[in-house]
PDB file of C-alpha atoms in Angstrom:
ATOM      1  CA  MET A   1     157.216 -46.296 -88.646  1.00  0.00           C
ATOM      2  CA  LEU A   2     157.276 -44.103 -91.993  1.00  0.00           C
ATOM      3  CA  LYS A   3     157.929 -47.221 -93.846  1.00  0.00           C
ATOM      4  CA  ARG A   4     154.947 -49.218 -92.274  1.00  0.00           C
ATOM      5  CA  LYS A   5     152.517 -46.257 -92.916  1.00  0.00           C
ATOM      6  CA  LYS A   6     153.528 -46.003 -96.242  1.00  0.00           C
ATOM      7  CA  PHE A   7     153.159 -49.940 -96.810  1.00  0.00           C
ATOM      8  CA  TRP A   8     149.472 -50.028 -95.881  1.00  0.00           C
ATOM      9  CA  LEU A   9     148.269 -46.882 -97.802  1.00  0.00           C
ATOM     10  CA  PRO A  10     148.410 -48.799-101.310  1.00  0.00           C
ATOM     11  CA  ILE A  11     146.552 -51.619 -99.529  1.00  0.00           C
ATOM     12  CA  MET A  12     143.715 -49.295 -97.970  1.00  0.00           C
ATOM     13  CA  PHE A  13     143.164 -47.500-101.494  1.00  0.00           C
ATOM     14  CA  VAL A  14     142.864 -50.922-103.312  1.00  0.00           C
ATOM     15  CA  LEU A  15     139.939 -52.022-100.469  1.00  0.00           C
ATOM     16  CA  VAL A  16     138.313 -48.716-100.961  1.00  0.00           C
ATOM     17  CA  ILE A  17     138.239 -48.998-104.593  1.00  0.00           C
ATOM     18  CA  GLY A  18     137.110 -52.735-104.216  1.00  0.00           C
ATOM     19  CA  LEU A  19     134.153 -51.854-102.077  1.00  0.00           C
ATOM     20  CA  ILE A  20     132.958 -49.407-104.511  1.00  0.00           C
ATOM     21  CA  ALA A  21     132.974 -51.686-107.291  1.00  0.00           C
ATOM     22  CA  ALA A  22     131.132 -54.089-105.064  1.00  0.00           C
ATOM     23  CA  CYS A  23     128.412 -51.560-104.640  1.00  0.00           C
ATOM     24  CA  GLY A  24     128.464 -50.132-107.827  1.00  0.00           C
ATOM     25  CA  PRO A  25     126.151 -52.949-109.605  1.00  0.00           C
ATOM     26  CA  GLU A  26     123.827 -53.462-106.700  1.00  0.00           C
ATOM     27  CA  ALA A  27     123.165 -49.867-107.064  1.00  0.00           C
ATOM     28  CA  ASN A  28     122.627 -49.867-110.705  1.00  0.00           C
ATOM     29  CA  ASN A  29     120.413 -52.880-110.058  1.00  0.00           C
ATOM     30  CA  ASP A  30     118.169 -50.926-107.857  1.00  0.00           C
ATOM     31  CA  GLU A  31     118.239 -47.934-110.414  1.00  0.00           C
ATOM     32  CA  GLU A  32     117.007 -50.397-113.088  1.00  0.00           C
ATOM     33  CA  ASN A  33     114.285 -52.323-110.555  1.00  0.00           C
ATOM     34  CA  GLY A  34     113.123 -48.805-110.055  1.00  0.00           C
ATOM     35  CA  ASP A  35     112.672 -47.926-113.839  1.00  0.00           C
ATOM     36  CA  ALA A  36     111.250 -51.213-114.434  1.00  0.00           C
ATOM     37  CA  SER A  37     108.586 -50.416-111.389  1.00  0.00           C
ATOM     38  CA  ASN A  38     107.643 -47.125-112.492  1.00  0.00           C
ATOM     39  CA  GLU A  39     107.454 -48.146-116.352  1.00  0.00           C
ATOM     40  CA  SER A  40     105.024 -51.169-115.251  1.00  0.00           C
ATOM     41  CA  GLU A  41     102.982 -48.593-113.076  1.00  0.00           C
ATOM     42  CA  THR A  42     102.582 -46.328-116.256  1.00  0.00           C
ATOM     43  CA  GLU A  43     102.030 -49.130-118.648  1.00  0.00           C
ATOM     44  CA  GLN A  44     100.709 -47.321-121.827  1.00  0.00           C
ATOM     45  CA  LEU A  45      97.545 -48.718-123.426  1.00  0.00           C
ATOM     46  CA  GLU A  46      95.964 -48.454-126.828  1.00  0.00           C
ATOM     47  CA  GLY A  47      92.983 -48.480-128.490  1.00  0.00           C
ATOM     48  CA  GLN A  48      89.508 -46.685-128.966  1.00  0.00           C
ATOM     49  CA  ILE A  49      86.397 -46.632-126.853  1.00  0.00           C
ATOM     50  CA  ALA A  50      83.097 -45.356-128.079  1.00  0.00           C
ATOM     51  CA  ILE A  51      80.663 -43.554-125.471  1.00  0.00           C
ATOM     52  CA  ASP A  52      77.218 -42.278-126.230  1.00  0.00           C
ATOM     53  CA  GLY A  53      73.938 -41.560-124.569  1.00  0.00           C
ATOM     54  CA  SER A  54      72.783 -38.818-122.212  1.00  0.00           C
ATOM     55  CA  SER A  55      73.570 -35.007-122.200  1.00  0.00           C
ATOM     56  CA  THR A  56      72.957 -35.043-118.367  1.00  0.00           C
ATOM     57  CA  VAL A  57      75.820 -37.598-117.840  1.00  0.00           C
ATOM     58  CA  TYR A  58      78.031 -35.972-120.578  1.00  0.00           C
ATOM     59  CA  PRO A  59      79.697 -33.408-118.211  1.00  0.00           C
ATOM     60  CA  ILE A  60      80.729 -36.361-115.744  1.00  0.00           C
ATOM     61  CA  ILE A  61      82.293 -38.585-118.305  1.00  0.00           C
ATOM     62  CA  GLU A  62      83.568 -35.707-120.445  1.00  0.00           C
ATOM     63  CA  ALA A  63      85.390 -34.563-117.302  1.00  0.00           C
ATOM     64  CA  VAL A  64      86.762 -38.189-116.726  1.00  0.00           C
ATOM     65  CA  SER A  65      87.739 -38.825-120.240  1.00  0.00           C
ATOM     66  CA  GLU A  66      89.605 -35.724-120.363  1.00  0.00           C
ATOM     67  CA  GLU A  67      91.704 -36.245-117.227  1.00  0.00           C
ATOM     68  CA  TYR A  68      92.241 -40.029-118.324  1.00  0.00           C
ATOM     69  CA  ASN A  69      93.768 -38.593-121.514  1.00  0.00           C
ATOM     70  CA  ALA A  70      96.496 -37.434-119.625  1.00  0.00           C
ATOM     71  CA  VAL A  71      97.130 -40.976-118.193  1.00  0.00           C
ATOM     72  CA  GLN A  72      96.775 -42.693-121.010  1.00  0.00           C
ATOM     73  CA  PRO A  73      97.216 -40.432-124.502  1.00  0.00           C
ATOM     74  CA  LYS A  74      97.116 -43.461-126.629  1.00  0.00           C
ATOM     75  CA  VAL A  75      93.736 -44.264-125.873  1.00  0.00           C
ATOM     76  CA  GLN A  76      90.968 -42.360-127.905  1.00  0.00           C
ATOM     77  CA  VAL A  77      87.679 -41.699-125.877  1.00  0.00           C
ATOM     78  CA  SER A  78      85.252 -40.392-127.985  1.00  0.00           C
ATOM     79  CA  VAL A  79      81.671 -39.357-126.044  1.00  0.00           C
ATOM     80  CA  GLY A  80      78.807 -38.796-127.885  1.00  0.00           C
ATOM     81  CA  VAL A  81      75.705 -36.965-126.818  1.00  0.00           C
ATOM     82  CA  SER A  82      72.455 -38.138-128.523  1.00  0.00           C
ATOM     83  CA  GLY A  83      70.529 -38.532-125.427  1.00  0.00           C
ATOM     84  CA  THR A  84      69.706 -41.959-123.270  1.00  0.00           C
ATOM     85  CA  GLY A  85      67.242 -43.262-125.796  1.00  0.00           C
ATOM     86  CA  GLY A  86      70.030 -42.269-128.782  1.00  0.00           C
ATOM     87  CA  GLY A  87      72.530 -43.762-126.904  1.00  0.00           C
ATOM     88  CA  PHE A  88      70.951 -47.182-125.849  1.00  0.00           C
ATOM     89  CA  LYS A  89      70.001 -47.560-129.888  1.00  0.00           C
ATOM     90  CA  ALA A  90      73.832 -47.416-130.739  1.00  0.00           C
ATOM     91  CA  PHE A  91      74.480 -49.584-127.765  1.00  0.00           C
ATOM     92  CA  ILE A  92      72.121 -52.079-128.950  1.00  0.00           C
ATOM     93  CA  ALA A  93      73.609 -51.575-132.678  1.00  0.00           C
ATOM     94  CA  GLY A  94      76.971 -52.367-131.257  1.00  0.00           C
ATOM     95  CA  GLU A  95      78.444 -49.172-132.206  1.00  0.00           C
ATOM     96  CA  THR A  96      79.398 -48.097-128.757  1.00  0.00           C
ATOM     97  CA  ASP A  97      81.038 -49.756-125.602  1.00  0.00           C
ATOM     98  CA  ILE A  98      79.762 -47.508-122.920  1.00  0.00           C
ATOM     99  CA  SER A  99      76.105 -45.884-122.840  1.00  0.00           C
ATOM    100  CA  ASN A 100      75.435 -42.898-120.544  1.00  0.00           C
ATOM    101  CA  ALA A 101      71.824 -42.841-119.187  1.00  0.00           C
ATOM    102  CA  SER A 102      69.993 -40.478-116.719  1.00  0.00           C
ATOM    103  CA  ARG A 103      67.288 -43.322-116.331  1.00  0.00           C
ATOM    104  CA  PRO A 104      67.389 -46.896-115.947  1.00  0.00           C
ATOM    105  CA  ILE A 105      67.424 -48.964-119.040  1.00  0.00           C
ATOM    106  CA  LYS A 106      63.635 -49.931-120.069  1.00  0.00           C
ATOM    107  CA  ASP A 107      62.400 -53.349-120.359  1.00  0.00           C
ATOM    108  CA  GLU A 108      62.229 -52.941-124.258  1.00  0.00           C
ATOM    109  CA  GLU A 109      65.605 -52.041-124.592  1.00  0.00           C
ATOM    110  CA  ALA A 110      67.145 -54.541-122.428  1.00  0.00           C
ATOM    111  CA  GLN A 111      65.129 -57.258-124.377  1.00  0.00           C
ATOM    112  CA  SER A 112      66.917 -55.670-127.635  1.00  0.00           C
ATOM    113  CA  LEU A 113      70.172 -56.225-126.107  1.00  0.00           C
ATOM    114  CA  ALA A 114      69.331 -59.909-125.057  1.00  0.00           C
ATOM    115  CA  ASP A 115      68.255 -60.683-128.634  1.00  0.00           C
ATOM    116  CA  ALA A 116      71.100 -59.133-130.068  1.00  0.00           C
ATOM    117  CA  GLY A 117      73.254 -61.421-127.761  1.00  0.00           C
ATOM    118  CA  ILE A 118      74.849 -58.264-125.880  1.00  0.00           C
ATOM    119  CA  GLU A 119      75.293 -58.593-121.941  1.00  0.00           C
ATOM    120  CA  TYR A 120      75.859 -55.402-120.098  1.00  0.00           C
ATOM    121  CA  THR A 121      76.496 -54.385-116.658  1.00  0.00           C
ATOM    122  CA  GLU A 122      74.992 -51.098-115.008  1.00  0.00           C
ATOM    123  CA  PHE A 123      76.953 -48.829-112.880  1.00  0.00           C
ATOM    124  CA  GLN A 124      75.749 -45.974-110.961  1.00  0.00           C
ATOM    125  CA  VAL A 125      77.995 -42.910-111.096  1.00  0.00           C
ATOM    126  CA  ALA A 126      76.042 -40.107-109.203  1.00  0.00           C
ATOM    127  CA  TYR A 127      73.099 -38.318-108.413  1.00  0.00           C
ATOM    128  CA  ASP A 128      71.636 -35.075-109.896  1.00  0.00           C
ATOM    129  CA  GLY A 129      69.562 -32.919-107.788  1.00  0.00           C
ATOM    130  CA  LEU A 130      68.751 -29.636-109.606  1.00  0.00           C
ATOM    131  CA  SER A 131      68.378 -26.565-107.080  1.00  0.00           C
ATOM    132  CA  VAL A 132      66.155 -23.821-107.621  1.00  0.00           C
ATOM    133  CA  VAL A 133      67.052 -20.673-106.086  1.00  0.00           C
ATOM    134  CA  VAL A 134      65.912 -16.819-105.168  1.00  0.00           C
ATOM    135  CA  ASN A 135      67.486 -14.043-103.669  1.00  0.00           C
ATOM    136  CA  LYS A 136      67.923 -14.247-100.007  1.00  0.00           C
ATOM    137  CA  ASP A 137      65.269 -11.178 -99.442  1.00  0.00           C
ATOM    138  CA  ASN A 138      62.647 -13.082-101.260  1.00  0.00           C
ATOM    139  CA  ASP A 139      59.904 -13.497 -98.635  1.00  0.00           C
ATOM    140  CA  TRP A 140      56.884 -14.687-100.584  1.00  0.00           C
ATOM    141  CA  VAL A 141      58.083 -17.842-102.349  1.00  0.00           C
ATOM    142  CA  ASP A 142      57.629 -20.583 -99.925  1.00  0.00           C
ATOM    143  CA  TYR A 143      57.872 -23.278-102.331  1.00  0.00           C
ATOM    144  CA  LEU A 144      56.714 -23.877-106.303  1.00  0.00           C
ATOM    145  CA  THR A 145      54.771 -26.701-107.699  1.00  0.00           C
ATOM    146  CA  ILE A 146      56.030 -28.243-111.025  1.00  0.00           C
ATOM    147  CA  GLU A 147      53.031 -26.530-112.918  1.00  0.00           C
ATOM    148  CA  GLU A 148      54.397 -23.104-111.558  1.00  0.00           C
ATOM    149  CA  LEU A 149      57.842 -23.789-112.500  1.00  0.00           C
ATOM    150  CA  LYS A 150      56.730 -24.685-116.042  1.00  0.00           C
ATOM    151  CA  LYS A 151      54.496 -21.889-116.405  1.00  0.00           C
ATOM    152  CA  MET A 152      57.069 -19.358-115.032  1.00  0.00           C
ATOM    153  CA  TRP A 153      60.160 -20.798-117.211  1.00  0.00           C
ATOM    154  CA  ILE A 154      58.601 -21.339-120.851  1.00  0.00           C
ATOM    155  CA  GLU A 155      58.301 -18.704-123.488  1.00  0.00           C
ATOM    156  CA  ASP A 156      54.642 -17.828-124.081  1.00  0.00           C
ATOM    157  CA  GLY A 157      55.076 -14.483-125.465  1.00  0.00           C
ATOM    158  CA  THR A 158      54.545 -12.656-122.456  1.00  0.00           C
ATOM    159  CA  VAL A 159      56.373 -10.879-119.563  1.00  0.00           C
ATOM    160  CA  LYS A 160      56.200 -12.990-116.403  1.00  0.00           C
ATOM    161  CA  THR A 161      55.551 -11.278-113.028  1.00  0.00           C
ATOM    162  CA  TRP A 162      55.282 -12.922-109.955  1.00  0.00           C
ATOM    163  CA  ALA A 163      51.520 -12.301-109.646  1.00  0.00           C
ATOM    164  CA  ASP A 164      51.365 -14.344-112.949  1.00  0.00           C
ATOM    165  CA  ILE A 165      52.653 -17.511-111.205  1.00  0.00           C
ATOM    166  CA  ARG A 166      50.614 -17.256-107.695  1.00  0.00           C
ATOM    167  CA  GLU A 167      47.832 -14.675-106.588  1.00  0.00           C
ATOM    168  CA  GLY A 168      49.292 -12.605-104.073  1.00  0.00           C
ATOM    169  CA  TRP A 169      52.512 -12.220-105.287  1.00  0.00           C
ATOM    170  CA  PRO A 170      54.122  -9.112-106.541  1.00  0.00           C
ATOM    171  CA  ASP A 171      53.312  -7.599-109.641  1.00  0.00           C
ATOM    172  CA  GLU A 172      57.109  -7.366-110.457  1.00  0.00           C
ATOM    173  CA  GLU A 173      58.693  -8.983-113.635  1.00  0.00           C
ATOM    174  CA  ILE A 174      60.649 -12.158-112.877  1.00  0.00           C
ATOM    175  CA  LYS A 175      64.411 -12.201-113.750  1.00  0.00           C
ATOM    176  CA  PHE A 176      65.594 -15.434-114.837  1.00  0.00           C
ATOM    177  CA  TYR A 177      69.209 -17.239-114.622  1.00  0.00           C
ATOM    178  CA  SER A 178      69.782 -20.472-116.252  1.00  0.00           C
ATOM    179  CA  PRO A 179      72.779 -22.780-117.370  1.00  0.00           C
ATOM    180  CA  GLY A 180      73.698 -22.237-121.033  1.00  0.00           C
ATOM    181  CA  THR A 181      72.273 -24.597-123.550  1.00  0.00           C
ATOM    182  CA  ASP A 182      75.250 -26.447-123.625  1.00  0.00           C
ATOM    183  CA  SER A 183      74.901 -27.767-120.303  1.00  0.00           C
ATOM    184  CA  GLY A 184      73.599 -31.136-119.182  1.00  0.00           C
ATOM    185  CA  THR A 185      71.819 -29.385-116.410  1.00  0.00           C
ATOM    186  CA  PHE A 186      69.893 -26.763-118.781  1.00  0.00           C
ATOM    187  CA  ASP A 187      69.093 -30.223-120.907  1.00  0.00           C
ATOM    188  CA  TYR A 188      67.766 -31.985-117.644  1.00  0.00           C
ATOM    189  CA  PHE A 189      65.660 -28.961-116.417  1.00  0.00           C
ATOM    190  CA  ASN A 190      64.355 -28.651-120.318  1.00  0.00           C
ATOM    191  CA  GLU A 191      63.456 -32.298-120.271  1.00  0.00           C
ATOM    192  CA  VAL A 192      61.624 -32.648-116.874  1.00  0.00           C
ATOM    193  CA  ILE A 193      60.024 -29.235-116.273  1.00  0.00           C
ATOM    194  CA  LEU A 194      59.553 -27.328-119.521  1.00  0.00           C
ATOM    195  CA  GLU A 195      58.888 -30.848-121.482  1.00  0.00           C
ATOM    196  CA  ASP A 196      61.136 -29.894-124.379  1.00  0.00           C
ATOM    197  CA  GLU A 197      59.378 -26.446-125.211  1.00  0.00           C
ATOM    198  CA  GLN A 198      61.531 -23.236-125.385  1.00  0.00           C
ATOM    199  CA  ILE A 199      62.632 -21.269-122.317  1.00  0.00           C
ATOM    200  CA  VAL A 200      61.782 -17.889-121.447  1.00  0.00           C
ATOM    201  CA  GLN A 201      63.767 -15.824-124.000  1.00  0.00           C
ATOM    202  CA  SER A 202      64.454 -12.995-121.508  1.00  0.00           C
ATOM    203  CA  ALA A 203      66.515 -15.527-119.383  1.00  0.00           C
ATOM    204  CA  THR A 204      70.427 -14.827-119.003  1.00  0.00           C
ATOM    205  CA  LEU A 205      72.214 -18.056-119.856  1.00  0.00           C
ATOM    206  CA  SER A 206      75.745 -18.723-118.837  1.00  0.00           C
ATOM    207  CA  GLU A 207      78.150 -21.697-118.549  1.00  0.00           C
ATOM    208  CA  ASP A 208      79.682 -20.059-115.475  1.00  0.00           C
ATOM    209  CA  ASP A 209      77.758 -20.658-112.551  1.00  0.00           C
ATOM    210  CA  ASN A 210      79.256 -17.748-110.677  1.00  0.00           C
ATOM    211  CA  VAL A 211      77.361 -15.524-113.054  1.00  0.00           C
ATOM    212  CA  LEU A 212      74.306 -17.100-112.066  1.00  0.00           C
ATOM    213  CA  VAL A 213      74.640 -16.415-108.378  1.00  0.00           C
ATOM    214  CA  THR A 214      75.805 -13.346-109.179  1.00  0.00           C
ATOM    215  CA  GLY A 215      72.481 -12.433-110.948  1.00  0.00           C
ATOM    216  CA  VAL A 216      70.072 -13.982-108.234  1.00  0.00           C
ATOM    217  CA  THR A 217      71.925 -12.284-105.324  1.00  0.00           C
ATOM    218  CA  GLY A 218      71.887  -8.997-107.037  1.00  0.00           C
ATOM    219  CA  ASP A 219      68.199  -8.880-107.509  1.00  0.00           C
ATOM    220  CA  VAL A 220      65.231  -9.384-105.320  1.00  0.00           C
ATOM    221  CA  ASN A 221      63.380 -10.769-108.271  1.00  0.00           C
ATOM    222  CA  ALA A 222      65.548 -13.069-109.670  1.00  0.00           C
ATOM    223  CA  ILE A 223      65.584 -16.997-109.814  1.00  0.00           C
ATOM    224  CA  GLY A 224      67.553 -19.377-111.062  1.00  0.00           C
ATOM    225  CA  TYR A 225      68.862 -23.306-110.881  1.00  0.00           C
ATOM    226  CA  PHE A 226      71.762 -25.018-111.302  1.00  0.00           C
ATOM    227  CA  GLY A 227      73.218 -28.236-109.736  1.00  0.00           C
ATOM    228  CA  TYR A 228      72.711 -28.864-105.967  1.00  0.00           C
ATOM    229  CA  ALA A 229      76.497 -29.349-105.254  1.00  0.00           C
ATOM    230  CA  TYR A 230      77.021 -25.871-106.505  1.00  0.00           C
ATOM    231  CA  TYR A 231      73.994 -24.673-104.487  1.00  0.00           C
ATOM    232  CA  ALA A 232      75.637 -26.095-101.346  1.00  0.00           C
ATOM    233  CA  GLU A 233      78.628 -24.336-101.686  1.00  0.00           C
ATOM    234  CA  ASN A 234      76.837 -20.901-102.166  1.00  0.00           C
ATOM    235  CA  LYS A 235      73.754 -21.658 -99.733  1.00  0.00           C
ATOM    236  CA  ASP A 236      74.844 -18.654 -97.305  1.00  0.00           C
ATOM    237  CA  LEU A 237      74.152 -16.455-100.322  1.00  0.00           C
ATOM    238  CA  LEU A 238      71.024 -17.867-101.774  1.00  0.00           C
ATOM    239  CA  LYS A 239      67.470 -18.880-100.787  1.00  0.00           C
ATOM    240  CA  VAL A 240      66.540 -22.244-102.183  1.00  0.00           C
ATOM    241  CA  VAL A 241      63.112 -22.965-102.936  1.00  0.00           C
ATOM    242  CA  PRO A 242      61.332 -26.418-101.928  1.00  0.00           C
ATOM    243  CA  ILE A 243      59.613 -28.331-105.104  1.00  0.00           C
ATOM    244  CA  ASP A 244      56.593 -29.888-104.637  1.00  0.00           C
ATOM    245  CA  GLY A 245      56.326 -32.615-107.144  1.00  0.00           C
ATOM    246  CA  GLY A 246      52.856 -34.187-106.113  1.00  0.00           C
ATOM    247  CA  ASN A 247      53.750 -35.421-102.486  1.00  0.00           C
ATOM    248  CA  GLY A 248      54.276 -31.989-100.725  1.00  0.00           C
ATOM    249  CA  PRO A 249      57.170 -29.503-101.023  1.00  0.00           C
ATOM    250  CA  VAL A 250      60.761 -31.070-100.417  1.00  0.00           C
ATOM    251  CA  GLU A 251      64.005 -29.198 -99.882  1.00  0.00           C
ATOM    252  CA  PRO A 252      67.063 -30.274-101.705  1.00  0.00           C
ATOM    253  CA  THR A 253      69.474 -32.088 -99.113  1.00  0.00           C
ATOM    254  CA  ASN A 254      72.171 -34.846 -99.940  1.00  0.00           C
ATOM    255  CA  ASP A 255      69.628 -37.321 -98.372  1.00  0.00           C
ATOM    256  CA  THR A 256      66.469 -36.286-100.059  1.00  0.00           C
ATOM    257  CA  VAL A 257      68.645 -36.273-103.475  1.00  0.00           C
ATOM    258  CA  GLU A 258      69.996 -39.675-102.895  1.00  0.00           C
ATOM    259  CA  SER A 259      66.670 -41.236-101.742  1.00  0.00           C
ATOM    260  CA  GLY A 260      64.879 -39.521-104.908  1.00  0.00           C
ATOM    261  CA  GLU A 261      62.499 -37.860-102.199  1.00  0.00           C
ATOM    262  CA  TYR A 262      63.374 -34.643-103.899  1.00  0.00           C
ATOM    263  CA  SER A 263      61.098 -35.548-107.294  1.00  0.00           C
ATOM    264  CA  PRO A 264      61.754 -35.021-110.097  1.00  0.00           C
ATOM    265  CA  LEU A 265      64.395 -33.008-110.063  1.00  0.00           C
ATOM    266  CA  SER A 266      66.769 -35.758-108.590  1.00  0.00           C
ATOM    267  CA  ARG A 267      67.480 -38.977-110.230  1.00  0.00           C
ATOM    268  CA  PRO A 268      70.406 -41.264-110.213  1.00  0.00           C
ATOM    269  CA  LEU A 269      72.833 -41.412-113.225  1.00  0.00           C
ATOM    270  CA  PHE A 270      74.379 -44.523-114.949  1.00  0.00           C
ATOM    271  CA  ILE A 271      76.994 -45.734-117.103  1.00  0.00           C
ATOM    272  CA  TYR A 272      76.282 -49.180-118.883  1.00  0.00           C
ATOM    273  CA  VAL A 273      78.940 -51.162-120.057  1.00  0.00           C
ATOM    274  CA  LYS A 274      79.058 -53.960-122.141  1.00  0.00           C
ATOM    275  CA  ASN A 275      80.894 -57.193-120.839  1.00  0.00           C
ATOM    276  CA  GLU A 276      82.550 -57.960-123.705  1.00  0.00           C
ATOM    277  CA  SER A 277      84.266 -54.458-124.044  1.00  0.00           C
ATOM    278  CA  ILE A 278      85.531 -54.834-120.384  1.00  0.00           C
ATOM    279  CA  LYS A 279      87.859 -57.947-121.511  1.00  0.00           C
ATOM    280  CA  ARG A 280      89.724 -55.102-123.668  1.00  0.00           C
ATOM    281  CA  PRO A 281      92.350 -53.797-121.530  1.00  0.00           C
ATOM    282  CA  GLU A 282      92.027 -49.787-122.253  1.00  0.00           C
ATOM    283  CA  VAL A 283      87.970 -50.198-121.540  1.00  0.00           C
ATOM    284  CA  TYR A 284      88.656 -51.844-118.455  1.00  0.00           C
ATOM    285  CA  ASP A 285      91.311 -49.454-117.448  1.00  0.00           C
ATOM    286  CA  PHE A 286      88.916 -46.485-118.470  1.00  0.00           C
ATOM    287  CA  VAL A 287      85.952 -47.841-116.539  1.00  0.00           C
ATOM    288  CA  LYS A 288      88.038 -48.533-113.430  1.00  0.00           C
ATOM    289  CA  TYR A 289      89.375 -44.947-113.450  1.00  0.00           C
ATOM    290  CA  THR A 290      85.882 -43.464-114.157  1.00  0.00           C
ATOM    291  CA  LEU A 291      84.734 -45.619-110.767  1.00  0.00           C
ATOM    292  CA  GLU A 292      87.662 -44.431-108.908  1.00  0.00           C
ATOM    293  CA  ASN A 293      87.060 -40.473-109.727  1.00  0.00           C
ATOM    294  CA  ALA A 294      83.117 -40.226-110.655  1.00  0.00           C
ATOM    295  CA  GLY A 295      82.445 -38.963-107.124  1.00  0.00           C
ATOM    296  CA  ASP A 296      84.723 -36.122-107.382  1.00  0.00           C
ATOM    297  CA  PHE A 297      84.081 -35.187-111.047  1.00  0.00           C
ATOM    298  CA  ALA A 298      80.253 -35.346-109.891  1.00  0.00           C
ATOM    299  CA  GLU A 299      80.955 -32.989-107.296  1.00  0.00           C
ATOM    300  CA  GLU A 300      82.677 -30.603-109.599  1.00  0.00           C
ATOM    301  CA  VAL A 301      79.806 -30.618-112.121  1.00  0.00           C
ATOM    302  CA  GLY A 302      76.865 -29.771-110.076  1.00  0.00           C
ATOM    303  CA  TYR A 303      75.694 -33.372-109.308  1.00  0.00           C
ATOM    304  CA  VAL A 304      75.862 -35.621-105.857  1.00  0.00           C
ATOM    305  CA  SER A 305      78.307 -38.322-105.420  1.00  0.00           C
ATOM    306  CA  THR A 306      77.001 -41.611-104.353  1.00  0.00           C
ATOM    307  CA  PRO A 307      78.342 -42.893-100.935  1.00  0.00           C
ATOM    308  CA  GLN A 308      81.775 -44.524-101.140  1.00  0.00           C
ATOM    309  CA  GLU A 309      80.594 -48.000-100.541  1.00  0.00           C
ATOM    310  CA  ASN A 310      78.600 -48.107-103.524  1.00  0.00           C
ATOM    311  CA  TYR A 311      81.760 -47.118-105.826  1.00  0.00           C
ATOM    312  CA  ASP A 312      83.805 -49.513-103.859  1.00  0.00           C
ATOM    313  CA  GLN A 313      81.091 -52.401-104.797  1.00  0.00           C
ATOM    314  CA  ALA A 314      80.821 -51.238-108.195  1.00  0.00           C
ATOM    315  CA  LEU A 315      84.936 -51.658-108.470  1.00  0.00           C
ATOM    316  CA  GLU A 316      84.448 -55.386-106.908  1.00  0.00           C
ATOM    317  CA  GLN A 317      81.828 -55.876-109.888  1.00  0.00           C
ATOM    318  CA  LEU A 318      84.157 -54.706-112.623  1.00  0.00           C
ATOM    319  CA  GLU A 319      87.123 -56.870-111.507  1.00  0.00           C
ATOM    320  CA  GLU A 320      84.978 -59.995-111.473  1.00  0.00           C
ATOM    321  CA  LEU A 321      83.914 -59.169-114.854  1.00  0.00           C
ATOM    322  CA  LYS A 322      87.479 -58.653-115.913  1.00  0.00           C
TER     323      LYS A 322
END
């Protein structure tokens, strides 16, 4: 019996070694295939993408480009802020691949692109709905007209009181809280309400919306404004002011912002992309990344995302252009 056991031990050892050897290459092949798959998923692109245009759209695209840089560090994305009109001029001149716009393209701009032989596609990335807010204990402001907003916020060398804005309101100095001058929200308000006149010098300006919320919640005579999404997050602390743009007071909600009823403080935001540029892998990939993430970034910087089906349709359109 002992001799029989000793005879089988070497055979068993050989069989085990053989099985290990047989499994070894297959395991290595799996690892290699996995590595190849991962490498394919993270294929690194190279190139340059030139973007210019609206300062209102800028915060969204800046946020997108920063995150995209972590995914594709070899793709250099430059984002300028020359305004919607300036962006279209650069677009027509062939200087950019993408033009940010806070309004639809004008007929004359579209004609100039056609004359230059440039085909393009419009993609909506978000809605903007600025919310004007006052202190919760403010019981006199029920709504404001565009004219009253302008009278209130422009610098005219006087100390503004509520009584200056509407008869019967308190003769108390208004305390102003506004996004900083680097903000697209500030630019939009300045364009639509102040018509590019100087903002009241007594206003507290801050890039941090928390500072603005704290300021308004801490003073019954305060007024401020910022993106709708941020108001929605803090609506328990603030009183939103309906705005009369000419058709009666309208309160900002997701529905009134998306429909444009909350006018003129809501509007769609766009990017325009040259069809020829989309054929370049880095531009296609960047636009795809933008459309996949624009809704989240829009909410983060104070705007309103479009319905998801809009982004899905845009992605299908982009795929066809590719």
